[in-house]
N, C-alpha and C. Protein backbone atom coordinates (compact mmCIF):
# COMPACT_ATOMS: atom_id res chain seq x y z
N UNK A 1 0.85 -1.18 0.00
CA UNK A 1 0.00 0.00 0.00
C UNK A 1 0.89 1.24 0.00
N UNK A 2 0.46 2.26 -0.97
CA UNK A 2 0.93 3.47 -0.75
C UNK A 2 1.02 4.30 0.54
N UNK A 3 2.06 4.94 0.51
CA UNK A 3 2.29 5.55 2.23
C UNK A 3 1.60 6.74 1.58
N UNK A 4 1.53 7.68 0.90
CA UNK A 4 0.22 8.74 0.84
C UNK A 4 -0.69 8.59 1.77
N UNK A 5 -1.39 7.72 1.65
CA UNK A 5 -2.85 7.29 2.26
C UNK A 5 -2.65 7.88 3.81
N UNK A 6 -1.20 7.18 4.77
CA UNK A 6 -0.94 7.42 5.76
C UNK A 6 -0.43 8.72 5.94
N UNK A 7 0.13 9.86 5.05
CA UNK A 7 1.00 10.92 5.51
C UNK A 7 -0.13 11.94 5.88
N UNK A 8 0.64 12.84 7.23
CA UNK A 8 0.60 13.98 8.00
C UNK A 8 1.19 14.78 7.04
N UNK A 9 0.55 15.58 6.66
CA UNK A 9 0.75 16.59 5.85
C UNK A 9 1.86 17.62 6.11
N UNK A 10 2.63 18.16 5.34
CA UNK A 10 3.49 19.28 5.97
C UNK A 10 2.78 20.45 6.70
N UNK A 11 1.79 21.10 6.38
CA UNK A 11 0.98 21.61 6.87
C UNK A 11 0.65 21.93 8.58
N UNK A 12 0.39 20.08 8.65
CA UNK A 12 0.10 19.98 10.45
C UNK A 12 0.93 19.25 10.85
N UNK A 13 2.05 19.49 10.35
CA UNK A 13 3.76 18.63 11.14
C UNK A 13 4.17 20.22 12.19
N UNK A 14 4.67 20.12 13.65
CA UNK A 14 5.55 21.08 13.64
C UNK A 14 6.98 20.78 13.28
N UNK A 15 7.26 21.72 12.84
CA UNK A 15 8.61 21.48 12.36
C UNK A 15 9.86 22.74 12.91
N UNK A 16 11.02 22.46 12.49
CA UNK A 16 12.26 23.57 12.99
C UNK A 16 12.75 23.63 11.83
N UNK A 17 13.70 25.01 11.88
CA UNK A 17 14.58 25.32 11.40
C UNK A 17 15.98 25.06 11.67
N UNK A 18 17.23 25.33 10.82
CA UNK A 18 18.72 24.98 12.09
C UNK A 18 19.07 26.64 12.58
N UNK A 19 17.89 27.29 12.02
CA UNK A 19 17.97 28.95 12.97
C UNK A 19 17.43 29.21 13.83
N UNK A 20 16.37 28.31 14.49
CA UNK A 20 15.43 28.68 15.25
C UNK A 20 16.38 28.32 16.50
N UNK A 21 15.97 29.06 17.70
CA UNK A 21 16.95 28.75 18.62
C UNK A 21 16.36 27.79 20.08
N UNK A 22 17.19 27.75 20.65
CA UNK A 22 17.25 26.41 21.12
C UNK A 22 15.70 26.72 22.30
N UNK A 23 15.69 27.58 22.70
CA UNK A 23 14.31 28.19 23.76
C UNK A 23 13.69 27.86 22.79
N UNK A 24 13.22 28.24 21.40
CA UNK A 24 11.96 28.80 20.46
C UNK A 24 11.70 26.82 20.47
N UNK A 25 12.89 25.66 20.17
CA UNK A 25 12.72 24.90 19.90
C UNK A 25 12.22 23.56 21.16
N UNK A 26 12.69 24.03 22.24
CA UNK A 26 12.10 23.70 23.58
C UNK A 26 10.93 23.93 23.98
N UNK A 27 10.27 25.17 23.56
CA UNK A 27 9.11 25.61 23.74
C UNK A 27 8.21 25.31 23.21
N UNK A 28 8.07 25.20 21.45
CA UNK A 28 7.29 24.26 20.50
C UNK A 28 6.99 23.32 21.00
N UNK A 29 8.42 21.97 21.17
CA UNK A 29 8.32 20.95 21.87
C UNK A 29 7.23 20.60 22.73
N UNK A 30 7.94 21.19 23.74
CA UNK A 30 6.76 21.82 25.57
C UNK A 30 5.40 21.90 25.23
N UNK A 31 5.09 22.81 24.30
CA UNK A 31 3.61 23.22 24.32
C UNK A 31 2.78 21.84 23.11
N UNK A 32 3.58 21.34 22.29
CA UNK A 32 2.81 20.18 21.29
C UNK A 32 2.87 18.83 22.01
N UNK A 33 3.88 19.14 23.28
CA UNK A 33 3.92 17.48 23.43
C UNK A 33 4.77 16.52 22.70
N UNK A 34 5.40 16.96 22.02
CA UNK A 34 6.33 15.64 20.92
C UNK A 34 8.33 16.44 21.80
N UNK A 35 8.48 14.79 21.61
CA UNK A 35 9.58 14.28 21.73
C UNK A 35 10.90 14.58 20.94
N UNK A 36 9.96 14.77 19.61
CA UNK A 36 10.93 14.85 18.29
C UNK A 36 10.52 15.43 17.20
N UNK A 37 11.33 16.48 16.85
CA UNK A 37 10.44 17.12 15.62
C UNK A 37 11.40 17.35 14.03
N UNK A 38 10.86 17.17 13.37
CA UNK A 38 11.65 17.66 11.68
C UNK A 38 12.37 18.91 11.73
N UNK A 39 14.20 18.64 11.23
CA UNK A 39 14.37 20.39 10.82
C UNK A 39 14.44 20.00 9.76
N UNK A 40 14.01 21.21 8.80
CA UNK A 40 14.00 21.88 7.43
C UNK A 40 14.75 22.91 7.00
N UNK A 41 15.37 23.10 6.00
CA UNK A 41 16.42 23.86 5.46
C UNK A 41 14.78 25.18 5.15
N UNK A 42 15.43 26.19 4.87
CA UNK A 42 14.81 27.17 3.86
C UNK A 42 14.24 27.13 2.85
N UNK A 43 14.72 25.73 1.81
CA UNK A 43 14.04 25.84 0.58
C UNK A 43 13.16 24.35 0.83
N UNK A 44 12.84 23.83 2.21
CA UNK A 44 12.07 23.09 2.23
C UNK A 44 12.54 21.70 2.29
N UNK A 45 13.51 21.34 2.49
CA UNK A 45 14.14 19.97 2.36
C UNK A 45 14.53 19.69 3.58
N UNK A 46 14.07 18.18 4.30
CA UNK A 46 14.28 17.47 5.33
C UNK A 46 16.10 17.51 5.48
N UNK A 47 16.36 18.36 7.06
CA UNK A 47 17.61 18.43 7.60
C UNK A 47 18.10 17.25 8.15
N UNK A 48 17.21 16.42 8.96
CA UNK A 48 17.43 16.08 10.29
C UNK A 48 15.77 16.08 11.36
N UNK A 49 16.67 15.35 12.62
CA UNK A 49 15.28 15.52 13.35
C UNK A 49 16.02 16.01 14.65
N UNK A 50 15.62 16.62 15.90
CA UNK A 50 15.74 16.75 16.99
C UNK A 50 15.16 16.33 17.56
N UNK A 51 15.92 15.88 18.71
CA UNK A 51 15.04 15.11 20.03
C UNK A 51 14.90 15.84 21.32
N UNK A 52 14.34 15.57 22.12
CA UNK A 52 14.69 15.96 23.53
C UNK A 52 16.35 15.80 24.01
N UNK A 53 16.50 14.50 23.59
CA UNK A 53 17.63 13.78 24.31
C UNK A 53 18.70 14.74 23.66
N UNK A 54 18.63 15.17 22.25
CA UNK A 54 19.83 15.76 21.74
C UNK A 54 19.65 16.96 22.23
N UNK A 55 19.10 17.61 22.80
CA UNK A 55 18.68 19.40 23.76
C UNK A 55 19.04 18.68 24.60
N UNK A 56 19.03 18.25 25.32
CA UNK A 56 19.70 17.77 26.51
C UNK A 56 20.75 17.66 26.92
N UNK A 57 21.30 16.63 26.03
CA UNK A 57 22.75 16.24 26.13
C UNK A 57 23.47 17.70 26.00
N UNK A 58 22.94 18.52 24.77
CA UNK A 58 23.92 19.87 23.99
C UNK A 58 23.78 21.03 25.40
N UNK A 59 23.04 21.00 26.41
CA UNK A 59 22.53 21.80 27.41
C UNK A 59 24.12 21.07 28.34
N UNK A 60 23.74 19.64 28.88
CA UNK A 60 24.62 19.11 29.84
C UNK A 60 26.16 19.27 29.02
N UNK A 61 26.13 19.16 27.96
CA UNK A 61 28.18 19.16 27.55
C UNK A 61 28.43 20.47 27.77
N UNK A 62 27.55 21.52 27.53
CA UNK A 62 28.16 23.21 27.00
C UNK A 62 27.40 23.69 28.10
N UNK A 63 27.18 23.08 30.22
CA UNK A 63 26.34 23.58 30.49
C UNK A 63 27.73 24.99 31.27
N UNK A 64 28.32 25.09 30.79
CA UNK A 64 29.47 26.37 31.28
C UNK A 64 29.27 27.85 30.37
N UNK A 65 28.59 27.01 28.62
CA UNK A 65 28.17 28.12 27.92
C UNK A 65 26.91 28.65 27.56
N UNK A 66 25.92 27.52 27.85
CA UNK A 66 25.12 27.47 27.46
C UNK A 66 23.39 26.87 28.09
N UNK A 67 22.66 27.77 29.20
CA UNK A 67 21.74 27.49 29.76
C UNK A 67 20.35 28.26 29.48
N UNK A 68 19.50 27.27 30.49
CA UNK A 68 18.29 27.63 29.51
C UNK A 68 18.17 29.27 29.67
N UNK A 69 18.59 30.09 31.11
CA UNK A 69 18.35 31.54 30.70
C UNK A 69 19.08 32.17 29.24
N UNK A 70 20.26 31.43 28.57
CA UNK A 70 20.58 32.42 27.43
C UNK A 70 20.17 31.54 26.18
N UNK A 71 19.47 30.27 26.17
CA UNK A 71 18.69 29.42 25.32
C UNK A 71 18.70 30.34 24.29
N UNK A 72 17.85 31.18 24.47
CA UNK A 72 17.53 32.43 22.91
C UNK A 72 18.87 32.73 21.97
N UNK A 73 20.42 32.45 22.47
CA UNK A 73 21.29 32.86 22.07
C UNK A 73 21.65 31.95 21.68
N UNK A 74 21.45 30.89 21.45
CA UNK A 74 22.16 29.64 20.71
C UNK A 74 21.21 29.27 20.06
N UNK A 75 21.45 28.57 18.32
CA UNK A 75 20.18 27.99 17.36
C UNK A 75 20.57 26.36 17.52
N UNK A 76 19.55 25.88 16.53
CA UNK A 76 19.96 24.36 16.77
C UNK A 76 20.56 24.28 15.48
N UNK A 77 21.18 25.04 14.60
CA UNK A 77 22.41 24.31 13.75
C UNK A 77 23.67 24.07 14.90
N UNK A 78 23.92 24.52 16.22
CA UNK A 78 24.69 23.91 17.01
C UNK A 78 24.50 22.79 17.83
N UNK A 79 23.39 22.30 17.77
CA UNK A 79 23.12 20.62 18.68
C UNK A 79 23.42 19.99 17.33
N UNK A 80 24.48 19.17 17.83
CA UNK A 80 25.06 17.32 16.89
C UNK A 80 23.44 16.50 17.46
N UNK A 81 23.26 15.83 16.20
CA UNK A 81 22.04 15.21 16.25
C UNK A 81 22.67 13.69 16.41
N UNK A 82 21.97 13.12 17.34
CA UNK A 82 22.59 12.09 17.79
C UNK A 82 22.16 10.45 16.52
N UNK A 83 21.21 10.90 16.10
CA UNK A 83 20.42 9.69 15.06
C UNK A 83 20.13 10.31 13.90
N UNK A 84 20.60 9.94 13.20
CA UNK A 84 20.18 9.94 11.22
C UNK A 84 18.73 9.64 10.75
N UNK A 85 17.76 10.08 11.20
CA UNK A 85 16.41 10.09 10.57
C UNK A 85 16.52 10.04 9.17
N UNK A 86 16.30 8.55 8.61
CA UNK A 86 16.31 9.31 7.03
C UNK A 86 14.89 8.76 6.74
N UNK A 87 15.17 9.85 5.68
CA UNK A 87 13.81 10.37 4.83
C UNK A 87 13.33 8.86 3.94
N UNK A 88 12.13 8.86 3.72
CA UNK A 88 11.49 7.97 2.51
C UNK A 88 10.97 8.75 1.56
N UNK A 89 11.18 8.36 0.06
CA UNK A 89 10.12 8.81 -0.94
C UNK A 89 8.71 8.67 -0.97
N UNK A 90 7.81 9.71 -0.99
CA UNK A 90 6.23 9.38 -0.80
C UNK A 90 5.82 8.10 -2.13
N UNK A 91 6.51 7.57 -2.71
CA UNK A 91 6.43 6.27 -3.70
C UNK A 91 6.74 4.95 -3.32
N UNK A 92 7.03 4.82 -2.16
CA UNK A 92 7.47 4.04 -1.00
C UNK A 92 6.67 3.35 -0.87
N UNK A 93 6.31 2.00 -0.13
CA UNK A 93 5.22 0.92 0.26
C UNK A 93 5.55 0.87 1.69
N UNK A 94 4.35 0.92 2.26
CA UNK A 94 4.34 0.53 3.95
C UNK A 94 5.36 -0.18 4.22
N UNK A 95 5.71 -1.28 3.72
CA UNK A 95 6.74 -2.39 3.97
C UNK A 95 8.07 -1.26 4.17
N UNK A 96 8.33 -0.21 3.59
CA UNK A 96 9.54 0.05 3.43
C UNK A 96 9.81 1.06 4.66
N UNK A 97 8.51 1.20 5.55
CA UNK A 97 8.99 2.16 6.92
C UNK A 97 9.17 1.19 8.10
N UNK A 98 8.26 -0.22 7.87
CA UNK A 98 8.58 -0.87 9.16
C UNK A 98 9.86 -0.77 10.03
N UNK A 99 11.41 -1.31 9.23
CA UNK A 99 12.62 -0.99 9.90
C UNK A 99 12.57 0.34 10.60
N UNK A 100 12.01 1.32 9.83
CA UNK A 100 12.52 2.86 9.67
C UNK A 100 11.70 3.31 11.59
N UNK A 101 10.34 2.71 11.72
CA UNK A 101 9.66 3.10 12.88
C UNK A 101 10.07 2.21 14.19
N UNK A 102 10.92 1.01 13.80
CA UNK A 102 11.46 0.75 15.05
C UNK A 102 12.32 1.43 16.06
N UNK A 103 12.89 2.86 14.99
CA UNK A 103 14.00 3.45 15.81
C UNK A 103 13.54 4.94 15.93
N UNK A 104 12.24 5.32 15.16
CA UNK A 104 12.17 6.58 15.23
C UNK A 104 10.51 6.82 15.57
N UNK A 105 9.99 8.14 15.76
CA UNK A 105 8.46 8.34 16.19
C UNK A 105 7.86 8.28 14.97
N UNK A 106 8.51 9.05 14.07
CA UNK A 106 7.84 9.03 12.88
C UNK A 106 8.77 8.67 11.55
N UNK A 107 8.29 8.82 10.49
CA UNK A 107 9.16 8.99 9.38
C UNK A 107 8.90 10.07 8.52
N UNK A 108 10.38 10.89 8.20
CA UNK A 108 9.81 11.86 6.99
C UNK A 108 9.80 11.63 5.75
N UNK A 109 8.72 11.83 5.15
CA UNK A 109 8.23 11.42 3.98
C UNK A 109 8.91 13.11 3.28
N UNK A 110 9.86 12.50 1.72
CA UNK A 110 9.88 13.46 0.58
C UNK A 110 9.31 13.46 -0.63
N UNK A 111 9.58 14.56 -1.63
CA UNK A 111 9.02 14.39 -2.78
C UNK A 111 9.76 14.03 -3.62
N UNK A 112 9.49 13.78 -5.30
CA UNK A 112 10.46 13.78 -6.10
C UNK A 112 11.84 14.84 -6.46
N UNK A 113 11.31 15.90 -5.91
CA UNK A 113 12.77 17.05 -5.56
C UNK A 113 13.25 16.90 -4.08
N UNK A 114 12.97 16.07 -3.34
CA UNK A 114 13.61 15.81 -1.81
C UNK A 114 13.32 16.84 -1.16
N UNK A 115 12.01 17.03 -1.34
CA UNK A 115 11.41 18.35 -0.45
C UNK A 115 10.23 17.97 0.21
N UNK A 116 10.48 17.74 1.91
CA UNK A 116 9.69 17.63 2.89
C UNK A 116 8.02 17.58 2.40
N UNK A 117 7.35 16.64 2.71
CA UNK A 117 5.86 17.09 1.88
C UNK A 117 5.33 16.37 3.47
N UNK A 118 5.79 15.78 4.92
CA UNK A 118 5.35 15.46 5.94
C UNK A 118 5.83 14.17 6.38
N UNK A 119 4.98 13.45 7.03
CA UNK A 119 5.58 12.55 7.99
C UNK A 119 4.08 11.18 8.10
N UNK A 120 5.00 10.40 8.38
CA UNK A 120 4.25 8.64 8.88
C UNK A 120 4.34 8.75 10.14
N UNK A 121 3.08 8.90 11.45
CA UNK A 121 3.73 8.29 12.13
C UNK A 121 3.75 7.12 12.96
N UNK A 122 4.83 6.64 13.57
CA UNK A 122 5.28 5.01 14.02
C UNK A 122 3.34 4.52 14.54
N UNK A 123 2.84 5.55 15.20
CA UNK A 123 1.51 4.57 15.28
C UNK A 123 -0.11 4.28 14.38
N UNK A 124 0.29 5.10 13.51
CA UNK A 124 -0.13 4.48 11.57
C UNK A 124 0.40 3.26 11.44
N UNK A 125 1.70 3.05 11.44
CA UNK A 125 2.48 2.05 10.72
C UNK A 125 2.18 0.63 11.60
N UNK A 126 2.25 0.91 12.82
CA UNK A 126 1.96 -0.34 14.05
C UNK A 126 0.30 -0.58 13.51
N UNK A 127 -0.25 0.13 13.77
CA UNK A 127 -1.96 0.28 13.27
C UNK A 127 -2.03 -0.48 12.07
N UNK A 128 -1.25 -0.18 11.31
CA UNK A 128 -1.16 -0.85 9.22
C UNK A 128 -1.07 -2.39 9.77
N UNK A 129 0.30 -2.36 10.51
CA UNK A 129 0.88 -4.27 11.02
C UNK A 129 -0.15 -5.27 11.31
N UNK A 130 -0.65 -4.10 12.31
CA UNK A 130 -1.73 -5.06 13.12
C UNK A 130 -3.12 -5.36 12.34
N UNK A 131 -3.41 -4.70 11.27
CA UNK A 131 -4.51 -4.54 10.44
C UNK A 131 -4.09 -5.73 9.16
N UNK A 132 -2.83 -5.84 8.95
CA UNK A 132 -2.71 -7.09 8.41
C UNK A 132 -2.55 -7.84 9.06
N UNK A 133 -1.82 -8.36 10.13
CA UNK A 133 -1.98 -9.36 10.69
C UNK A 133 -3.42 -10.03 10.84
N UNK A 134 -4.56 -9.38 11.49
CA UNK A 134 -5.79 -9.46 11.65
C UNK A 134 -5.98 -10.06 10.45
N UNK A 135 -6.14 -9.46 9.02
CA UNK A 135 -6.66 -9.81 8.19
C UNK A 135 -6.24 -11.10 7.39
N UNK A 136 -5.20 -11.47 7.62
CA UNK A 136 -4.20 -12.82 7.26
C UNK A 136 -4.79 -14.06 8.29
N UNK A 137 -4.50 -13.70 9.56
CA UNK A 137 -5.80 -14.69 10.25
C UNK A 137 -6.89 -14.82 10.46
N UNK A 138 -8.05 -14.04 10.00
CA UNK A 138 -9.35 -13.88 9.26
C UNK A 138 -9.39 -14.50 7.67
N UNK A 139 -8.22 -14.68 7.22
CA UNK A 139 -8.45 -14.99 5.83
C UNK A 139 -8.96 -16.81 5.62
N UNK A 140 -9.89 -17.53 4.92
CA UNK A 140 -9.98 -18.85 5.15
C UNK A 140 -8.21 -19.94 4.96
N UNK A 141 -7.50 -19.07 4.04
CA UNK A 141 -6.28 -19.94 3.35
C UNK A 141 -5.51 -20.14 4.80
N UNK A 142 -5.33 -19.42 5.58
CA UNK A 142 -4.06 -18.99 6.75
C UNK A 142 -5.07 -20.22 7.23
N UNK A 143 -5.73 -21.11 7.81
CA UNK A 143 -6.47 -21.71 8.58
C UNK A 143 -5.76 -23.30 8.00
């Protein structure tokens, strides 16, 4: 099955920039509730993802330069991203995010110019599993 069917639109993804700074990107976080969000370059193309854990860690190594009162003064092109989120083509088959959602919340879905068009996320894809499974042991042949 086409992953279309499943994508979160760019639209209602929040997403970052690697300019937005590290408060603006804590705060998004804070107020949506997510763990982990998409950065995007300027002309629209999947950077990377940020986590909590990588604000964290970049807070605890640089905490001599860098705390949450001067947060506003540092962007997140300075947090090292600890995991390689990579992207899928929206031409992709369900089959091809399973690996991809064992390690991440979501997946970002691109276009044919590798420009961000949104995201799968991991509990679509668990939802898809379990919806075949069901239907494979409902089927008369599996019996």
């Amino acid at each position: 099955m086409n992953i279309a069917f499943f994508l979160l639109p760019k639209s209602e993804v929040i997403t970052a920039t690697p300019q937005a700074t590290l408060r603006q990107t804590l705060e998004r976080m804070e107020y949506h509730r997510y763990t982990a969000v998409p950065i995007l370059s300027d002309q629209g193309h999947y950077v990377g993802t940020v986590t909590e854990g990588d604000l964290l860690w970049f807070l605890k190594n640089n905490a001599e330069q860098v705390g949450f009162d001067n947060a506003h003064r540092h962007v997140l092109a300075e947090v090292p991203l600890r995991v390689n989120n990579k992207p899928v083509h929206i031409h992709a088959d369900m089959v091809d995010l399973i690996d991809l959602a064992k390690v991440q919340n979501f997946v970002p879905i691109v276009d044919d110019s590798d420009k961000f068009i949104g995201i799968v996320r991991r509990s679509e894809i668990i939802e898809y599993c379990a919806k075949q499974m069901l239907f494979k042991s409902a089927s008369p042949s599996s019996s």
